[in-house]
mmCIF file with all atom_site columns, C-alpha atoms in Angstrom:
data_model
loop_
_atom_site.group_PDB
_atom_site.id
_atom_site.type_symbol
_atom_site.label_atom_id
_atom_site.label_alt_id
_atom_site.label_comp_id
_atom_site.label_asym_id
_atom_site.label_entity_id
_atom_site.label_seq_id
_atom_site.pdbx_PDB_ins_code
_atom_site.Cartn_x
_atom_site.Cartn_y
_atom_site.Cartn_z
_atom_site.occupancy
_atom_site.B_iso_or_equiv
_atom_site.pdbx_formal_charge
_atom_site.auth_seq_id
_atom_site.auth_comp_id
_atom_site.auth_asym_id
_atom_site.auth_atom_id
_atom_site.pdbx_PDB_model_num
ATOM 1   C CA . MET A 1 1   ? -31.613 -17.438 -6.184  1.00 41.00 ? 4   MET A CA 1
ATOM 2   C CA . GLN A 1 2   ? -30.867 -18.659 -2.741  1.00 43.00 ? 5   GLN A CA 1
ATOM 3   C CA . VAL A 1 3   ? -33.888 -20.605 -0.620  1.00 45.00 ? 6   VAL A CA 1
ATOM 4   C CA . ALA A 1 4   ? -33.258 -19.618 3.240   1.00 49.00 ? 7   ALA A CA 1
ATOM 5   C CA . ALA A 1 5   ? -33.972 -22.526 5.349   1.00 48.00 ? 8   ALA A CA 1
ATOM 6   C CA . MET A 1 6   ? -37.125 -22.867 7.203   1.00 48.00 ? 9   MET A CA 1
ATOM 7   C CA . ALA A 1 7   ? -38.166 -24.011 10.752  1.00 49.00 ? 10  ALA A CA 1
ATOM 8   C CA . PRO A 1 8   ? -39.147 -27.501 10.598  1.00 54.00 ? 11  PRO A CA 1
ATOM 9   C CA . HIS A 1 9   ? -42.787 -26.466 10.275  1.00 54.00 ? 12  HIS A CA 1
ATOM 10  C CA . PRO A 1 10  ? -44.337 -26.287 6.932   1.00 55.00 ? 13  PRO A CA 1
ATOM 11  C CA . LEU A 1 11  ? -45.836 -23.039 5.691   1.00 57.00 ? 14  LEU A CA 1
ATOM 12  C CA . LEU A 1 12  ? -48.874 -24.299 4.354   1.00 59.00 ? 15  LEU A CA 1
ATOM 13  C CA . ARG A 1 13  ? -50.644 -27.699 4.324   1.00 59.00 ? 16  ARG A CA 1
ATOM 14  C CA . CYS A 1 14  ? -52.374 -29.405 1.213   1.00 58.00 ? 17  CYS A CA 1
ATOM 15  C CA . ALA A 1 15  ? -54.719 -32.241 0.727   1.00 53.00 ? 18  ALA A CA 1
ATOM 16  C CA . ARG A 1 16  ? -53.852 -34.929 -1.505  1.00 53.00 ? 19  ARG A CA 1
ATOM 17  C CA . VAL A 1 17  ? -56.351 -36.028 -3.941  1.00 53.00 ? 20  VAL A CA 1
ATOM 18  C CA . GLY A 1 18  ? -57.480 -39.367 -4.493  1.00 53.00 ? 21  GLY A CA 1
ATOM 19  C CA . HIS A 1 19  ? -58.500 -40.604 -0.686  1.00 48.00 ? 22  HIS A CA 1
ATOM 20  C CA . GLN A 1 20  ? -62.029 -41.495 0.520   1.00 50.00 ? 23  GLN A CA 1
ATOM 21  C CA . VAL A 1 21  ? -61.405 -40.697 3.931   1.00 52.00 ? 24  VAL A CA 1
ATOM 22  C CA . ALA A 1 22  ? -59.717 -37.443 5.542   1.00 55.00 ? 25  ALA A CA 1
ATOM 23  C CA . PRO A 1 23  ? -56.545 -36.986 3.127   1.00 52.00 ? 26  PRO A CA 1
ATOM 24  C CA . PRO A 1 24  ? -53.090 -36.992 4.587   1.00 54.00 ? 27  PRO A CA 1
ATOM 25  C CA . ALA A 1 25  ? -52.188 -33.464 4.453   1.00 54.00 ? 28  ALA A CA 1
ATOM 26  C CA . ARG A 1 26  ? -48.970 -32.607 2.854   1.00 55.00 ? 29  ARG A CA 1
ATOM 27  C CA . GLY A 1 27  ? -46.642 -29.742 4.025   1.00 57.00 ? 30  GLY A CA 1
ATOM 28  C CA . VAL A 1 28  ? -45.031 -27.120 1.718   1.00 60.00 ? 31  VAL A CA 1
ATOM 29  C CA . ASP A 1 29  ? -41.343 -26.996 3.272   1.00 61.00 ? 32  ASP A CA 1
ATOM 30  C CA . ASP A 1 30  ? -37.926 -26.675 2.015   1.00 67.00 ? 33  ASP A CA 1
ATOM 31  C CA . GLU A 1 31  ? -38.073 -29.576 0.011   1.00 68.00 ? 34  GLU A CA 1
ATOM 32  C CA . ARG A 1 32  ? -41.054 -28.179 -2.081  1.00 67.00 ? 35  ARG A CA 1
ATOM 33  C CA . ILE A 1 33  ? -39.497 -24.694 -2.025  1.00 73.00 ? 36  ILE A CA 1
ATOM 34  C CA . ALA A 1 34  ? -36.271 -26.114 -3.637  1.00 78.00 ? 37  ALA A CA 1
ATOM 35  C CA . GLY A 1 35  ? -38.163 -28.083 -6.221  1.00 78.00 ? 38  GLY A CA 1
ATOM 36  C CA . ALA A 1 36  ? -39.974 -25.175 -7.434  1.00 82.00 ? 39  ALA A CA 1
ATOM 37  C CA . GLU A 1 37  ? -36.891 -23.433 -7.661  1.00 86.00 ? 40  GLU A CA 1
ATOM 38  C CA . ALA A 1 38  ? -34.853 -26.385 -9.387  1.00 88.00 ? 41  ALA A CA 1
ATOM 39  C CA . LEU A 1 39  ? -37.851 -26.584 -11.899 1.00 89.00 ? 42  LEU A CA 1
ATOM 40  C CA . GLY A 1 40  ? -37.403 -22.489 -12.816 1.00 91.00 ? 43  GLY A CA 1
ATOM 41  C CA . ARG A 1 41  ? -33.664 -23.095 -13.270 1.00 91.00 ? 44  ARG A CA 1
ATOM 42  C CA . ALA A 1 42  ? -34.426 -26.290 -15.663 1.00 91.00 ? 45  ALA A CA 1
ATOM 43  C CA . LEU A 1 43  ? -36.673 -24.126 -17.579 1.00 90.00 ? 46  LEU A CA 1
ATOM 44  C CA . GLY A 1 44  ? -34.621 -20.995 -18.164 1.00 90.00 ? 47  GLY A CA 1
ATOM 45  C CA . LEU A 1 45  ? -36.428 -18.895 -15.696 1.00 88.00 ? 48  LEU A CA 1
ATOM 46  C CA . ASP A 1 46  ? -33.469 -17.492 -14.314 1.00 85.00 ? 49  ASP A CA 1
ATOM 47  C CA . ALA A 1 47  ? -32.331 -15.594 -17.700 1.00 83.00 ? 50  ALA A CA 1
ATOM 48  C CA . GLY A 1 48  ? -34.055 -13.384 -19.883 1.00 83.00 ? 51  GLY A CA 1
ATOM 49  C CA . PRO A 1 49  ? -37.716 -11.675 -19.284 1.00 90.00 ? 52  PRO A CA 1
ATOM 50  C CA . ARG A 1 50  ? -40.319 -11.991 -16.637 1.00 90.00 ? 53  ARG A CA 1
ATOM 51  C CA . ARG A 1 51  ? -42.399 -15.142 -17.939 1.00 93.00 ? 54  ARG A CA 1
ATOM 52  C CA . ALA A 1 52  ? -46.262 -15.226 -17.496 1.00 95.00 ? 55  ALA A CA 1
ATOM 53  C CA . ILE A 1 53  ? -47.469 -18.652 -16.164 1.00 95.00 ? 56  ILE A CA 1
ATOM 54  C CA . ALA A 1 54  ? -50.857 -19.850 -16.537 1.00 95.00 ? 57  ALA A CA 1
ATOM 55  C CA . GLY A 1 55  ? -51.944 -23.105 -14.821 1.00 95.00 ? 58  GLY A CA 1
ATOM 56  C CA . THR A 1 56  ? -55.191 -25.303 -15.129 1.00 94.00 ? 59  THR A CA 1
ATOM 57  C CA . ILE A 1 57  ? -54.276 -26.804 -11.888 1.00 90.00 ? 60  ILE A CA 1
ATOM 58  C CA . PRO A 1 58  ? -55.859 -25.276 -8.421  1.00 86.00 ? 61  PRO A CA 1
ATOM 59  C CA . PRO A 1 59  ? -53.456 -24.385 -6.035  1.00 83.00 ? 62  PRO A CA 1
ATOM 60  C CA . GLN A 1 60  ? -55.226 -26.848 -3.659  1.00 81.00 ? 63  GLN A CA 1
ATOM 61  C CA . HIS A 1 61  ? -53.269 -29.547 -5.594  1.00 82.00 ? 64  HIS A CA 1
ATOM 62  C CA . MET A 1 62  ? -49.642 -29.986 -5.324  1.00 80.00 ? 65  MET A CA 1
ATOM 63  C CA . PHE A 1 63  ? -48.794 -29.611 -8.653  1.00 84.00 ? 66  PHE A CA 1
ATOM 64  C CA . GLY A 1 64  ? -50.647 -26.490 -9.131  1.00 86.00 ? 67  GLY A CA 1
ATOM 65  C CA . LEU A 1 65  ? -49.646 -24.849 -5.958  1.00 84.00 ? 68  LEU A CA 1
ATOM 66  C CA . GLU A 1 66  ? -45.593 -25.749 -6.887  1.00 86.00 ? 69  GLU A CA 1
ATOM 67  C CA . THR A 1 67  ? -46.146 -24.648 -10.784 1.00 90.00 ? 70  THR A CA 1
ATOM 68  C CA . ALA A 1 68  ? -48.624 -21.858 -11.104 1.00 89.00 ? 71  ALA A CA 1
ATOM 69  C CA . VAL A 1 69  ? -48.161 -20.112 -7.716  1.00 88.00 ? 72  VAL A CA 1
ATOM 70  C CA . MET A 1 70  ? -44.638 -20.935 -6.415  1.00 87.00 ? 73  MET A CA 1
ATOM 71  C CA . LEU A 1 71  ? -42.747 -20.925 -9.391  1.00 90.00 ? 74  LEU A CA 1
ATOM 72  C CA . PRO A 1 72  ? -43.767 -17.601 -10.658 1.00 90.00 ? 75  PRO A CA 1
ATOM 73  C CA . LEU A 1 73  ? -43.436 -15.851 -7.274  1.00 87.00 ? 76  LEU A CA 1
ATOM 74  C CA . GLN A 1 74  ? -40.059 -17.709 -6.758  1.00 87.00 ? 77  GLN A CA 1
ATOM 75  C CA . TRP A 1 75  ? -38.734 -16.539 -10.144 1.00 89.00 ? 78  TRP A CA 1
ATOM 76  C CA . GLY A 1 76  ? -40.544 -12.896 -10.239 1.00 89.00 ? 79  GLY A CA 1
ATOM 77  C CA . GLY A 1 77  ? -43.169 -14.132 -13.111 1.00 91.00 ? 80  GLY A CA 1
ATOM 78  C CA . ILE A 1 78  ? -46.681 -13.192 -13.742 1.00 92.00 ? 81  ILE A CA 1
ATOM 79  C CA . MET A 1 79  ? -49.185 -15.472 -12.775 1.00 90.00 ? 82  MET A CA 1
ATOM 80  C CA . HIS A 1 80  ? -52.738 -15.659 -13.901 1.00 88.00 ? 83  HIS A CA 1
ATOM 81  C CA . ARG A 1 81  ? -55.496 -15.332 -10.923 1.00 86.00 ? 84  ARG A CA 1
ATOM 82  C CA . ARG A 1 82  ? -57.865 -17.767 -13.104 1.00 87.00 ? 85  ARG A CA 1
ATOM 83  C CA . ARG A 1 83  ? -57.528 -21.518 -13.268 1.00 87.00 ? 86  ARG A CA 1
ATOM 84  C CA . PRO A 1 84  ? -59.160 -22.338 -16.628 1.00 92.00 ? 87  PRO A CA 1
ATOM 85  C CA . LEU A 1 85  ? -60.560 -25.777 -17.094 1.00 90.00 ? 88  LEU A CA 1
ATOM 86  C CA . LEU A 1 86  ? -62.334 -25.534 -20.939 1.00 93.00 ? 89  LEU A CA 1
ATOM 87  C CA . PRO A 1 87  ? -60.044 -25.529 -23.873 1.00 94.00 ? 90  PRO A CA 1
ATOM 88  C CA . ALA A 1 88  ? -61.674 -21.864 -24.912 1.00 94.00 ? 91  ALA A CA 1
ATOM 89  C CA . ASP A 1 89  ? -61.045 -20.818 -21.331 1.00 95.00 ? 92  ASP A CA 1
ATOM 90  C CA . ILE A 1 90  ? -57.583 -21.928 -21.212 1.00 95.00 ? 93  ILE A CA 1
ATOM 91  C CA . ARG A 1 91  ? -56.699 -20.209 -24.863 1.00 94.00 ? 94  ARG A CA 1
ATOM 92  C CA . ALA A 1 92  ? -58.583 -16.852 -23.383 1.00 95.00 ? 95  ALA A CA 1
ATOM 93  C CA . VAL A 1 93  ? -56.510 -16.711 -20.452 1.00 96.00 ? 96  VAL A CA 1
ATOM 94  C CA . LEU A 1 94  ? -53.067 -17.462 -22.549 1.00 95.00 ? 97  LEU A CA 1
ATOM 95  C CA . GLU A 1 95  ? -54.037 -14.770 -25.031 1.00 96.00 ? 98  GLU A CA 1
ATOM 96  C CA . SER A 1 96  ? -54.811 -12.158 -22.113 1.00 96.00 ? 99  SER A CA 1
ATOM 97  C CA . MET A 1 97  ? -50.842 -12.580 -20.726 1.00 96.00 ? 100 MET A CA 1
ATOM 98  C CA . PRO A 1 98  ? -48.002 -11.301 -22.064 1.00 96.00 ? 101 PRO A CA 1
ATOM 99  C CA . ALA A 1 99  ? -45.239 -12.951 -23.807 1.00 95.00 ? 102 ALA A CA 1
ATOM 100 C CA . PRO A 1 100 ? -43.245 -15.075 -23.068 1.00 95.00 ? 103 PRO A CA 1
ATOM 101 C CA . ARG A 1 101 ? -45.806 -17.366 -21.536 1.00 95.00 ? 104 ARG A CA 1
ATOM 102 C CA . TRP A 1 102 ? -45.861 -20.767 -20.132 1.00 95.00 ? 105 TRP A CA 1
ATOM 103 C CA . LEU A 1 103 ? -48.609 -23.205 -19.582 1.00 95.00 ? 106 LEU A CA 1
ATOM 104 C CA . MET A 1 104 ? -48.765 -25.698 -16.665 1.00 95.00 ? 107 MET A CA 1
ATOM 105 C CA . THR A 1 105 ? -51.418 -28.385 -17.135 1.00 93.00 ? 108 THR A CA 1
ATOM 106 C CA . THR A 1 106 ? -52.262 -32.028 -17.413 1.00 91.00 ? 109 THR A CA 1
ATOM 107 C CA . PRO A 1 107 ? -52.227 -34.353 -20.308 1.00 91.00 ? 110 PRO A CA 1
ATOM 108 C CA . LEU A 1 108 ? -56.190 -34.486 -20.128 1.00 90.00 ? 111 LEU A CA 1
ATOM 109 C CA . HIS A 1 109 ? -56.291 -30.772 -20.657 1.00 91.00 ? 112 HIS A CA 1
ATOM 110 C CA . LEU A 1 110 ? -53.857 -30.873 -23.643 1.00 91.00 ? 113 LEU A CA 1
ATOM 111 C CA . ARG A 1 111 ? -55.901 -33.950 -25.217 1.00 91.00 ? 114 ARG A CA 1
ATOM 112 C CA . THR A 1 112 ? -59.070 -31.697 -24.851 1.00 92.00 ? 115 THR A CA 1
ATOM 113 C CA . CYS A 1 113 ? -57.846 -28.844 -26.476 1.00 91.00 ? 116 CYS A CA 1
ATOM 114 C CA . VAL A 1 114 ? -55.777 -30.712 -29.066 1.00 91.00 ? 117 VAL A CA 1
ATOM 115 C CA . GLU A 1 115 ? -59.279 -32.400 -29.947 1.00 91.00 ? 118 GLU A CA 1
ATOM 116 C CA . GLU A 1 116 ? -61.289 -29.460 -30.271 1.00 90.00 ? 119 GLU A CA 1
ATOM 117 C CA . GLY A 1 117 ? -58.679 -28.166 -32.707 1.00 86.00 ? 120 GLY A CA 1
ATOM 118 C CA . GLY A 1 118 ? -58.066 -24.602 -31.631 1.00 82.00 ? 121 GLY A CA 1
ATOM 119 C CA . ARG A 1 119 ? -54.408 -23.263 -31.289 1.00 87.00 ? 122 ARG A CA 1
ATOM 120 C CA . PHE A 1 120 ? -52.658 -21.966 -28.127 1.00 89.00 ? 123 PHE A CA 1
ATOM 121 C CA . ALA A 1 121 ? -51.028 -18.147 -27.996 1.00 92.00 ? 124 ALA A CA 1
ATOM 122 C CA . PRO A 1 122 ? -47.349 -18.513 -28.680 1.00 95.00 ? 125 PRO A CA 1
ATOM 123 C CA . LEU A 1 123 ? -46.084 -20.487 -25.810 1.00 94.00 ? 126 LEU A CA 1
ATOM 124 C CA . GLU A 1 124 ? -42.476 -20.705 -24.846 1.00 94.00 ? 127 GLU A CA 1
ATOM 125 C CA . GLY A 1 125 ? -43.026 -24.052 -23.083 1.00 93.00 ? 128 GLY A CA 1
ATOM 126 C CA . ILE A 1 126 ? -45.462 -26.464 -21.277 1.00 93.00 ? 129 ILE A CA 1
ATOM 127 C CA . VAL A 1 127 ? -45.047 -28.075 -18.255 1.00 93.00 ? 130 VAL A CA 1
ATOM 128 C CA . SER A 1 128 ? -47.267 -31.261 -18.014 1.00 90.00 ? 131 SER A CA 1
ATOM 129 C CA . SER A 1 129 ? -48.307 -32.906 -14.662 1.00 86.00 ? 132 SER A CA 1
ATOM 130 C CA . THR A 1 130 ? -46.876 -36.895 -14.183 1.00 77.00 ? 133 THR A CA 1
ATOM 131 C CA . MET A 1 131 ? -50.077 -38.306 -15.705 1.00 71.00 ? 134 MET A CA 1
ATOM 132 C CA . PRO A 1 132 ? -48.816 -40.544 -18.506 1.00 76.00 ? 135 PRO A CA 1
ATOM 133 C CA . LEU A 1 133 ? -48.588 -38.127 -21.737 1.00 80.00 ? 136 LEU A CA 1
ATOM 134 C CA . ALA A 1 134 ? -48.517 -40.044 -25.080 1.00 83.00 ? 137 ALA A CA 1
ATOM 135 C CA . PRO A 1 135 ? -45.660 -38.397 -27.163 1.00 87.00 ? 138 PRO A CA 1
ATOM 136 C CA . ALA A 1 136 ? -48.481 -38.175 -30.283 1.00 88.00 ? 139 ALA A CA 1
ATOM 137 C CA . LEU A 1 137 ? -50.283 -35.666 -28.076 1.00 86.00 ? 140 LEU A CA 1
ATOM 138 C CA . ALA A 1 138 ? -47.363 -33.831 -26.499 1.00 84.00 ? 141 ALA A CA 1
ATOM 139 C CA . GLN A 1 139 ? -46.189 -33.120 -30.500 1.00 86.00 ? 142 GLN A CA 1
ATOM 140 C CA . GLN A 1 140 ? -49.765 -32.222 -31.453 1.00 85.00 ? 143 GLN A CA 1
ATOM 141 C CA . ALA A 1 141 ? -50.006 -29.932 -28.191 1.00 83.00 ? 144 ALA A CA 1
ATOM 142 C CA . GLU A 1 142 ? -46.477 -27.881 -29.295 1.00 80.00 ? 145 GLU A CA 1
ATOM 143 C CA . ALA A 1 143 ? -47.796 -27.577 -32.850 1.00 77.00 ? 146 ALA A CA 1
#
């Protein structure tokens, strides 16, 4: 898939989290679009069937926008309209989606789901944000 060069103006602007004053806006530009394209290729979305992608992060955050909105749009995937927060909601959203499924989430969401003890519907994979993820937690989530 080719990404066409855009004008130097961003398509939209997102606020970054963690600021007490007016946060600096971050634009979605060629670099962000190319990042979603590279991630899709790395996940193998360029081959095989359409993937269903569920995300626990709202699209107002860059991780949620890139992984749960831009990624399925660029690669012809299926995205879920809800952004589940609680473990039961995450499982319900995943079960409602056709296979193959991907979950875009954070280590905090994964830990909560693992601690609750339930299982996800079969997943092709999980992409976690850059928040630190303990290897043991990753193994438990994959089980």
